[in-house]
Amino acid sequence: MAEKFLEVKNLKKYFKTKRGWLHAVDDIDFVINKGETLGLVGESGCGKSTTGRVVLRLLEATAGEILFNGEDVLKFNKQKMREMRQNAQIVFQDPFASLNPRMSVSQIIAEPLVINKTVSSKHEIQKKVASLMETVGLASRLENVYPHELDGGRRQRIGIARALALNPSFIVLDEPVSALDVSIQAQILNLMDELQDELGLTYLFVSHDLSVIKHVSDNIAVMYLGKIVEMSDYASIFVDPLHPYTKALLSAIPIPDVDIKRERIILEGDVPSPIAPPPGCRFYGRCYARKDICKDNTPELLPVSEGRSVACHIVHEQRKG
Amino acid sequence: MTESNNMLEIKGLTIHYVTDDGVVRAVNDLNIAIGRGESIGLVGETGAGKTTTALGILKLVPNPPGKIIDGEIFLDGEDIIKKSEPEMRKIRGNKVSMIFQDPMTSLNPVMTVRDQIAEVILLHEKMPAAKALEKAEEMLMKVGIMPDRAKDYPHQFSGGMRQRVVIAIALACSPELLIADEPTTALDVTIQAQVLELMKNLKEEFNTSMIMITHDLGIVAEICDKVAVMYAGSVVEYADKLELFKNPKHPYTIGLFNSIPDIGNDVESLKPIKGLMPDPMNLPTGCPFHPRCDKAKPECSEKIPAGYDIGNNHIVKCILFNQ
């Protein structure tokens, strides 16, 4: 039986801007089971990265609950937060910006150990760094080089080694491969997969790339303008997408196969501004299936079948009638 | 003069960047041809030499450090390598135009979008300014931007809209050849779909030949007729799209296909290409791919393979196909 590891309830994150409140994450719920991966997918500005950061309290949530093993992180004091941070790590998108250019590879990987004083002697730190470098496939001769001397793939491996240094059980992966070329991307995805199996890690994998998300996830949540519009196990969403946005998103991906002929749904316009969003379905303005009910009533994310839920009035009506 | 009716024919193009630290061999002995109205996809990873090739066609390789060492580029039968700079200026934006990757940096931030389109038209065609502005608005309509936004500045548009403006500029003088350098990489997928659809339609309307530079084989499958796969400055495989997708031969091309997570089928783990792209300043001897190739033989490190035609105009630069 799957064990709930992380549960997020009614999570909201608003930012104050000159033009009003920006609803980056607006009332979302999800669960990640132990040892599994939740893929959070959506386009720029949908709130997926903000969600990843709020879950780790790198950004303070506006409202909601974030339960790690049943305990609400938002109620933690400083001391407890410190302990929690050892357990929950993050790998950032841009391996060029997330590493200190004035620290060598071994210093970067050792930093979390030094800060948290988990390992005392210098010798032990060295040993731990060496074993971490081996785990992520970095040659030991790279110990004393600086990030600028390395390519993107190796830099991302440093970021992963640093995230693993404190033996976390949970890692937020914020677009970890989107800055990499495909042949290198495949190496990193395989590495993340192996580490999950070996160390029993739980991942929140944030990406805009549906084919990457499909490859790594057990469950997938599709976000649009701060809301989760569809949740599903990794397979069914690709066979039978329910939400009109998910359908359009899937049809928009160019597939490297000349035999597949697809009906492409071209959405009109751009993603609207998340500042003071109108009531009703967030997708209303671009939806090709919209009805009057969608304009003023926000659809709820409701279960439609085993392991699947969707937030769309049209789908809900069809299921009912 | 060339005999064929190709829009563009590149023969033996070699471009180097000469720097203080050494010579970067960015493009080596590149041969491609594009027929009228045809589109070719130039595919490869970072540093494969795709963009340098495109800049070479427009003679825009920054010199120094860049230099076209060798080769011929026939545009409509005329060798443009021999053309002077004033002659090139008449070609750029007129007969050949280019769409750059980043719409944020390729537009002038202090000019309205309508004026930017009119600028190109006035440069290449004799007409009163008022007429050019009118034509600029027509072009905006063609790319799906309403005339009421014509007097807006680039920062007032979203990324997808800006790329539409760039496309309008590129097509304003009805070029015969359009070079698109990763035109949708900076865009979200649903916006990418809009822009690709637009490009496909306009290409047909104007019967433009196109070079589509991309790292995304999915885009190639959608929009191109021919494909040239580039690796470390060389075209390693060159074929019609159907042939290449159904029957990829070069170990690098096969590796590239295996690296992409397949959205249609489940695979347990991906089969990445081992190792890294070589340093272009220090390319391996022989076949540039041999250190990463799992089918490499001892000879691969000795001689640069020729392009072998394996039938159906399918050319593979790999000694495995030397019959």
XYZ file of C-alpha atoms in Angstrom, chain A residues 40 48-59 68 84-95 97-99 108 112 155-177 192 201-206:
61
model
C 4.076 19.059 -12.444
C 4.732 25.192 -11.313
C 8.103 26.486 -10.106
C 6.455 28.611 -7.431
C 4.715 25.480 -6.179
C 8.066 23.697 -5.895
C 9.537 26.537 -3.914
C 6.556 27.043 -1.637
C 6.570 23.343 -0.746
C 10.138 23.745 0.539
C 9.268 27.072 2.193
C 11.804 28.878 0.064
C 8.810 31.118 -0.491
C 5.350 16.066 5.314
C 13.286 19.552 7.532
C 15.600 21.264 5.046
C 18.150 18.489 5.453
C 15.465 16.115 4.423
C 14.085 18.057 1.483
C 16.359 19.419 -1.224
C 16.094 21.120 -4.584
C 17.897 20.925 -7.928
C 17.537 24.068 -9.993
C 16.973 24.551 -13.692
C 20.033 26.504 -14.623
C 23.250 24.740 -13.709
C 23.407 30.145 -12.225
C 22.876 27.802 -9.297
C 26.537 27.054 -8.549
C 30.197 23.106 -3.500
C 25.728 21.488 2.980
C 27.336 21.058 -13.725
C 23.893 19.595 -13.306
C 25.529 16.498 -11.783
C 27.219 18.782 -9.223
C 23.817 20.268 -8.376
C 22.450 16.756 -7.888
C 25.410 15.673 -5.734
C 24.931 18.754 -3.555
C 21.231 17.967 -3.187
C 22.085 14.395 -2.139
C 24.769 15.399 0.382
C 22.484 15.363 3.416
C 20.758 12.095 2.516
C 17.382 13.706 1.825
C 14.243 11.707 1.279
C 12.586 14.301 -0.941
C 13.916 16.386 -3.840
C 12.208 19.097 -5.845
C 13.581 18.960 -9.394
C 12.863 22.295 -11.003
C 13.322 21.830 -14.760
C 16.589 19.958 -14.170
C 17.152 19.036 -17.811
C 17.774 10.574 -11.526
C 13.781 9.124 -3.031
C 10.502 10.947 -3.548
C 10.508 13.545 -6.321
C 8.451 16.556 -7.273
C 9.505 16.965 -10.891
C 8.660 20.340 -12.437
